[in-house]
Structures are given as structure tokens and as C-alpha cells.
Amino acid sequence: MRLPHGATMGHVMVASATSLNLFAEGNR
């Protein structure tokens, strides 16, 4: 199953935003 480039980039952005949120939560 192949994803279009836009969907892949969106997934990467969501994943990085989620990890940044988790990182901030852990540091609070």
C-alpha cells in the first residue's frame, strides 16, 4: 500500500508534533 507524498508528509508532521508534546509533558 503506497501513500501519496502529501499524506506521508502530513503523517510525519503529526508524529513529530506528538513527540514534541510528549517531550514537553515529560519535562513539565
mmCIF file of C-alpha atoms in Angstrom:
data_model
loop_
_atom_site.group_PDB
_atom_site.id
_atom_site.type_symbol
_atom_site.label_atom_id
_atom_site.label_comp_id
_atom_site.label_asym_id
_atom_site.label_seq_id
_atom_site.Cartn_x
_atom_site.Cartn_y
_atom_site.Cartn_z
ATOM 1 C CA MET A 1 0.000 0.000 0.000
ATOM 2 C CA ARG A 2 1.568 3.253 -1.135
ATOM 3 C CA LEU A 3 0.691 6.643 0.324
ATOM 4 C CA PRO A 4 0.776 9.884 -1.655
ATOM 5 C CA HIS A 5 3.590 12.274 -0.764
ATOM 6 C CA GLY A 6 1.217 14.768 0.866
ATOM 7 C CA ALA A 7 -0.254 12.146 3.204
ATOM 8 C CA THR A 8 3.225 10.944 4.154
ATOM 9 C CA MET A 9 4.414 14.457 4.967
ATOM 10 C CA GLY A 10 1.259 15.090 6.995
ATOM 11 C CA HIS A 11 1.860 11.902 8.975
ATOM 12 C CA VAL A 12 5.474 12.915 9.644
ATOM 13 C CA MET A 13 4.376 16.357 10.838
ATOM 14 C CA VAL A 14 1.715 14.860 13.117
ATOM 15 C CA ALA A 15 4.196 12.321 14.513
ATOM 16 C CA SER A 16 6.834 14.979 15.251
ATOM 17 C CA ALA A 17 4.240 17.284 16.821
ATOM 18 C CA THR A 18 3.036 14.415 19.019
ATOM 19 C CA SER A 19 6.562 13.572 20.171
ATOM 20 C CA LEU A 20 7.251 17.245 20.888
ATOM 21 C CA ASN A 21 4.072 17.387 23.001
ATOM 22 C CA LEU A 22 5.072 14.232 24.894
ATOM 23 C CA PHE A 23 8.584 15.633 25.405
ATOM 24 C CA ALA A 24 7.175 18.898 26.785
ATOM 25 C CA GLU A 25 4.772 16.992 29.061
ATOM 26 C CA GLY A 26 7.636 14.883 30.445
ATOM 27 C CA ASN A 27 9.731 17.981 31.154
ATOM 28 C CA ARG A 28 6.980 19.889 32.921
#
